[in-house]
Coordinates of C-alpha atoms and ligand atoms in Angstrom, one line a residue:
M1193 CA 0.0 0.0 0.0
L1194 CA 1.1 3.6 -0.7
I1195 CA 0.6 5.7 2.5
L1196 CA 0.9 9.4 2.1
A1197 CA 1.8 11.0 5.5
A1198 CA 1.6 14.6 6.4
T1199 CA 4.4 15.8 8.7
P1200 CA 4.7 19.0 10.8
I1201 CA 5.2 22.4 9.2
G1202 CA 7.1 23.8 12.2
N1203 CA 5.9 22.3 15.5
L1204 CA 6.8 18.7 16.1
G1205 CA 3.9 18.4 18.4
D1206 CA 1.7 18.3 15.3
A1207 CA 3.1 14.9 14.3
S1208 CA 0.1 12.7 14.9
P1209 CA 0.3 9.3 16.7
R1210 CA -0.7 7.7 13.3
V1211 CA 2.1 9.3 11.4
R1212 CA 4.6 8.2 14.1
E1213 CA 3.3 4.7 13.9
A1214 CA 3.3 4.6 10.1
L1215 CA 6.9 5.8 10.0
A1216 CA 7.9 3.3 12.7
N1217 CA 6.3 0.3 11.0
A1218 CA 7.1 1.2 7.3
N1219 CA 9.1 -1.1 5.2
I1220 CA 10.1 1.7 2.9
I1221 CA 10.0 5.5 3.5
V1222 CA 10.0 7.6 0.4
A1223 CA 11.3 11.1 1.4
E1224 CA 11.8 14.3 -0.5
D1225 CA 15.1 14.8 1.3
T1226 CA 16.3 11.8 3.2
R1227 CA 18.5 13.9 5.5
T1228 CA 15.5 16.1 6.5
T1229 CA 13.4 12.9 7.2
K1230 CA 16.2 11.3 9.2
H1231 CA 16.3 14.5 11.4
L1232 CA 12.5 14.3 11.7
L1233 CA 12.6 10.7 12.8
N1234 CA 15.3 11.5 15.4
A1235 CA 13.4 14.5 16.7
L1236 CA 10.3 12.4 17.0
G1237 CA 12.2 9.6 18.7
V1238 CA 10.9 7.2 16.0
T1239 CA 13.1 4.2 15.4
T1240 CA 12.6 2.3 12.2
N1241 CA 14.3 -0.3 10.0
A1242 CA 12.7 1.2 6.9
K1243 CA 14.8 1.7 3.8
L1244 CA 14.8 5.4 2.8
I1245 CA 14.4 6.3 -0.8
A1246 CA 14.8 9.9 -2.1
L1247 CA 12.1 11.3 -4.3
H1248 CA 12.4 14.9 -5.5
E1249 CA 10.8 16.9 -8.3
H1250 CA 13.7 16.0 -10.7
N1251 CA 13.4 12.2 -10.3
E1252 CA 9.7 11.8 -9.6
V1253 CA 8.7 10.8 -13.1
A1254 CA 11.7 8.4 -13.5
K1255 CA 11.1 6.7 -10.1
A1256 CA 7.3 6.6 -9.8
A1257 CA 6.8 3.2 -11.4
D1258 CA 9.6 1.6 -9.2
I1259 CA 8.1 3.0 -6.1
V1260 CA 4.6 1.9 -7.0
R1261 CA 5.9 -1.7 -7.7
L1262 CA 7.4 -1.7 -4.2
A1263 CA 4.1 -0.5 -2.8
Q1264 CA 2.4 -3.6 -4.4
D1265 CA 4.1 -5.9 -1.9
S1266 CA 4.8 -3.8 1.1
D1267 CA 3.9 -0.6 3.0
V1268 CA 5.5 2.4 1.4
V1269 CA 5.1 5.6 3.4
M1270 CA 5.7 8.8 1.5
V1271 CA 6.6 12.1 3.2
S1272 CA 7.9 15.4 2.0
D1273 CA 10.1 17.8 4.0
A1274 CA 7.1 19.3 5.7
G1275 CA 3.3 19.3 5.4
M1276 CA 1.3 17.2 3.0
P1277 CA 3.2 15.4 0.2
G1278 CA 2.0 16.4 -3.3
I1279 CA 1.0 19.9 -2.3
S1280 CA 3.7 22.0 -3.9
D1281 CA 5.9 19.0 -3.1
P1282 CA 6.7 15.8 -4.9
G1283 CA 4.0 13.1 -4.6
Y1284 CA 1.3 13.6 -7.3
V1285 CA 3.1 11.5 -10.0
V1286 CA 3.6 8.6 -7.7
V1287 CA 0.0 8.7 -6.5
R1288 CA -1.3 8.9 -10.0
T1289 CA 0.8 6.0 -11.0
A1290 CA -0.4 3.9 -8.0
H1291 CA -4.0 4.5 -9.2
E1292 CA -3.1 3.5 -12.7
F1293 CA -1.4 0.3 -11.5
G1294 CA -4.3 -0.5 -9.2
V1295 CA -2.2 -0.2 -6.0
A1296 CA -4.0 0.9 -2.9
V1297 CA -3.4 4.5 -1.7
T1298 CA -4.3 5.9 1.7
V1299 CA -3.4 9.1 3.4
I1300 CA -2.7 10.1 7.0
P1301 CA -4.1 13.7 7.1
G1302 CA -2.2 16.3 9.0
P1303 CA -0.6 19.8 8.6
S1304 CA -0.6 21.7 5.4
A1305 CA 0.3 25.3 5.3
A1306 CA -2.3 26.3 2.7
I1307 CA -5.3 25.0 4.7
A1308 CA -4.0 26.1 8.1
A1309 CA -3.3 29.6 6.7
L1310 CA -6.8 29.8 5.1
A1311 CA -8.5 28.8 8.3
A1312 CA -6.7 31.5 10.2
S1313 CA -6.8 34.2 7.5
G1314 CA -10.1 35.8 8.3
L1315 CA -11.0 35.6 4.6
P1316 CA -13.9 33.6 3.2
T1317 CA -13.2 29.9 3.6
D1318 CA -16.3 28.5 1.8
R1319 CA -14.6 28.6 -1.6
F1320 CA -10.9 28.9 -2.3
A1321 CA -8.4 28.3 -5.0
F1322 CA -4.9 27.1 -4.2
E1323 CA -2.4 28.6 -6.6
G1324 CA 0.9 27.1 -5.2
F1325 CA 4.0 29.2 -5.7
I1326 CA 3.7 32.5 -7.5
P1327 CA 5.7 32.6 -10.8
R1328 CA 8.9 34.5 -10.4
K1329 CA 8.4 36.3 -13.7
G1330 CA 5.4 38.2 -15.1
Q1331 CA 3.7 38.6 -11.7
S1332 CA 1.6 41.5 -12.8
K1333 CA 0.2 39.6 -15.8
Y1334 CA -0.4 36.6 -13.6
F1335 CA -2.2 38.5 -10.9
A1336 CA -4.2 40.4 -13.5
S1337 CA -5.5 37.0 -14.9
L1338 CA -6.8 36.3 -11.4
A1339 CA -8.2 39.7 -10.6
R1340 CA -11.8 38.6 -11.2
E1341 CA -11.6 35.2 -9.4
P1342 CA -14.4 35.2 -6.8
R1343 CA -12.8 32.5 -4.6
T1344 CA -10.2 33.3 -1.9
L1345 CA -6.8 32.8 -3.5
I1346 CA -4.0 31.0 -1.6
F1347 CA -0.3 31.4 -2.7
Y1348 CA 3.0 30.2 -1.4
E1349 CA 5.7 32.8 -1.5
S1350 CA 9.4 33.2 -0.6
P1351 CA 10.1 35.9 2.0
H1352 CA 12.6 37.5 -0.3
R1353 CA 10.0 38.2 -2.9
L1354 CA 7.1 39.2 -0.6
T1355 CA 7.7 43.0 -0.8
D1356 CA 7.6 43.0 -4.6
T1357 CA 4.7 40.5 -4.7
L1358 CA 2.5 42.6 -2.4
V1359 CA 3.2 45.7 -4.6
A1360 CA 2.3 43.8 -7.8
A1361 CA -0.8 42.3 -6.0
R1362 CA -1.9 45.7 -4.8
D1363 CA -1.6 47.1 -8.4
S1364 CA -3.4 44.2 -10.0
F1365 CA -6.2 43.4 -7.4
G1366 CA -6.6 47.0 -6.3
P1367 CA -5.4 48.7 -3.1
D1368 CA -8.6 48.0 -1.2
R1369 CA -8.7 44.2 -1.7
L1370 CA -8.5 42.4 1.6
A1371 CA -5.6 39.9 2.0
T1372 CA -3.7 38.1 4.8
V1373 CA 0.0 37.4 5.2
V1374 CA 0.6 34.2 7.2
R1375 CA 4.1 33.7 8.4
E1376 CA 5.9 31.0 10.3
L1377 CA 2.8 29.0 11.2
S1378 CA 3.1 26.9 14.3
K1379 CA 6.6 28.3 15.0
I1380 CA 7.9 30.9 17.6
Y1381 CA 7.5 33.9 15.3
E1382 CA 4.1 33.0 13.9
E1383 CA 2.4 36.1 12.5
I1384 CA -1.0 36.5 10.9
V1385 CA -1.7 39.9 9.5
R1386 CA -4.9 40.8 7.7
G1387 CA -5.5 44.1 5.9
T1388 CA -5.9 45.7 2.6
L1389 CA -3.2 45.0 0.0
A1390 CA -2.2 48.7 0.3
E1391 CA -1.7 48.2 4.1
L1392 CA 0.1 44.9 3.7
A1393 CA 2.4 46.3 0.9
E1394 CA 3.4 49.0 3.3
K1395 CA 3.8 46.8 6.4
F1396 CA 5.9 44.2 4.6
A1397 CA 8.1 46.6 2.6
G1398 CA 11.8 45.8 3.2
E1399 CA 13.3 42.6 4.5
N1400 CA 11.1 39.6 5.4
R1401 CA 11.9 36.2 6.8
G1402 CA 10.4 32.9 7.4
E1403 CA 7.9 30.8 5.5
I1404 CA 4.9 32.6 4.0
V1405 CA 1.5 32.0 2.7
L1406 CA -0.3 35.0 1.1
L1407 CA -4.0 34.9 0.8
V1408 CA -6.1 37.3 -1.3
A1409 CA -9.9 37.7 -0.9
G1410 CA -11.8 36.9 -4.0
A1411 CA -13.3 39.5 -6.2
E1412 CA -16.8 40.7 -5.5
V1413 CA -18.9 39.8 -8.5
V1414 CA -21.5 42.2 -9.6
V1415 CA -24.2 40.5 -11.6
M1416 CA -25.5 42.9 -14.2
S1417 CA -27.3 42.6 -17.6
L1418 CA -25.4 44.0 -20.6
E1419 CA -28.0 46.7 -20.9
D1420 CA -27.5 47.9 -17.3
A1421 CA -23.7 47.6 -17.7
V1422 CA -23.8 49.8 -20.8
S1423 CA -26.0 52.3 -18.9
D1424 CA -23.3 52.4 -16.2
V1425 CA -20.6 53.0 -18.8
V1426 CA -22.7 55.8 -20.4
A1427 CA -23.3 57.4 -17.0
R1428 CA -19.6 57.3 -16.2
V1429 CA -18.8 59.0 -19.5
A1430 CA -21.4 61.6 -18.8
S1431 CA -19.7 62.4 -15.6
G1432 CA -16.3 62.9 -17.3
E1433 CA -14.7 59.5 -17.5
R1434 CA -13.1 58.5 -20.8
L1435 CA -15.1 55.8 -22.7
K1436 CA -12.1 53.4 -22.6
E1437 CA -11.6 53.7 -18.9
A1438 CA -15.3 53.6 -18.1
S1439 CA -15.6 50.4 -20.2
R1440 CA -12.7 48.8 -18.5
A1441 CA -13.9 49.6 -15.0
V1442 CA -17.4 48.2 -15.7
A1443 CA -15.8 45.2 -17.4
D1444 CA -13.7 44.5 -14.3
A1445 CA -16.7 44.7 -12.0
T1446 CA -19.1 42.6 -14.1
G1447 CA -16.9 40.2 -16.2
I1448 CA -18.6 41.5 -19.4
P1449 CA -15.9 42.0 -22.0
G1450 CA -14.7 45.6 -22.2
R1451 CA -14.8 45.7 -26.0
D1452 CA -18.5 44.7 -26.0
L1453 CA -19.3 47.5 -23.5
Y1454 CA -17.2 50.0 -25.4
S1455 CA -18.9 49.4 -28.7
A1456 CA -22.4 49.1 -27.2
A1457 CA -21.9 52.4 -25.3
L1458 CA -20.6 54.1 -28.4
T1459 CA -23.6 52.9 -30.5
R1460 CA -26.0 54.0 -27.8
S1461 CA -24.5 57.5 -27.5
R1462 CA -24.5 57.8 -31.3
D1463 CA -28.2 56.8 -31.5
A1464 CA -29.2 59.1 -28.6
Ligands
SAM339 N1 3.6 20.4 1.2 C1 3.7 21.6 2.0 C2 2.3 21.8 2.7 O1 1.5 20.9 2.6 O2 2.1 22.9 3.3 C3 4.1 22.8 1.3 C4 5.5 22.7 0.7 S1 6.1 24.1 -0.1 C5 7.6 23.4 -0.8 C6 6.7 25.1 1.1 C7 5.9 26.4 1.2 O3 4.8 26.2 2.1 C8 6.7 27.5 1.9 O4 7.6 28.2 1.0 C9 5.6 28.4 2.4 O5 5.1 29.2 1.4 C10 4.6 27.4 2.9 N2 4.8 27.0 4.3 C11 5.4 25.8 4.7 N3 5.4 25.8 6.1 C12 4.9 27.0 6.5 C13 4.7 27.6 7.8 N4 5.1 27.0 8.9 N5 4.2 28.9 7.8 C14 3.8 29.5 6.7 N6 4.0 29.0 5.4 C15 4.5 27.8 5.3

């Protein structure tokens, strides 16, 4: 059987009795970094005769079938350096392969930074989208593509990029959008700061440290008919806004394509 096991993301006290037992009884432990997992086993006081096999993002595809074959005959416990394997960590390819080979898969639930941060964020938890790590390049374009997403967005981010990321997020999602920076969960310097993106960009300007989850509230969706949206554009133009800007603003709020609003508003003013 393939057993996915979540390990602590900071506080060793979060290692469940089940995960300790699974590690102690495993025939094979597949680890993202075998040294990190050996440290964890020592710190937890878990003694095991299990063979440790390294599985990282660069060899996951090549090793997946071998690992799954081992899991056909014995218990293979898969862990990452911290948190839930497969969540911005190696694991998915092995799990997919196990399903394809008909090998049983189970999971020992436990810490995952994304879910813990969401629960503590003070942002809506009913619907959310996990985006993993933010791309290093083209952040503004990337955020702009998410600006109308109505679900709470969850990102992993490095502390060194947090300042620039918050500025790009503020500019793409707007300064008033609510967000939360969650830092060092379950560790000594745990910090959970909720505010507008403008406030957070200011607060976290400069050097930052630790492990970080950034959460951004989803967009408020305004449901409007095309006719009403065009009236909104026309009213904005009448009060001095340029047609292009007015169309874009209403498009952002409603999801109706800006070019449709632009041409419909133009036709309506011509016909008036
Ligand atoms: N698989 C892990 C999980 O389930 O949370 C995530 C692994 S990913 C490689 C590591 C990223 O998770 C970090 O860069 C950070 O964004 C986030 N993270 C991990 N531990 C954290 C913690 N204690 N507090 C805040 N964020 C954390």
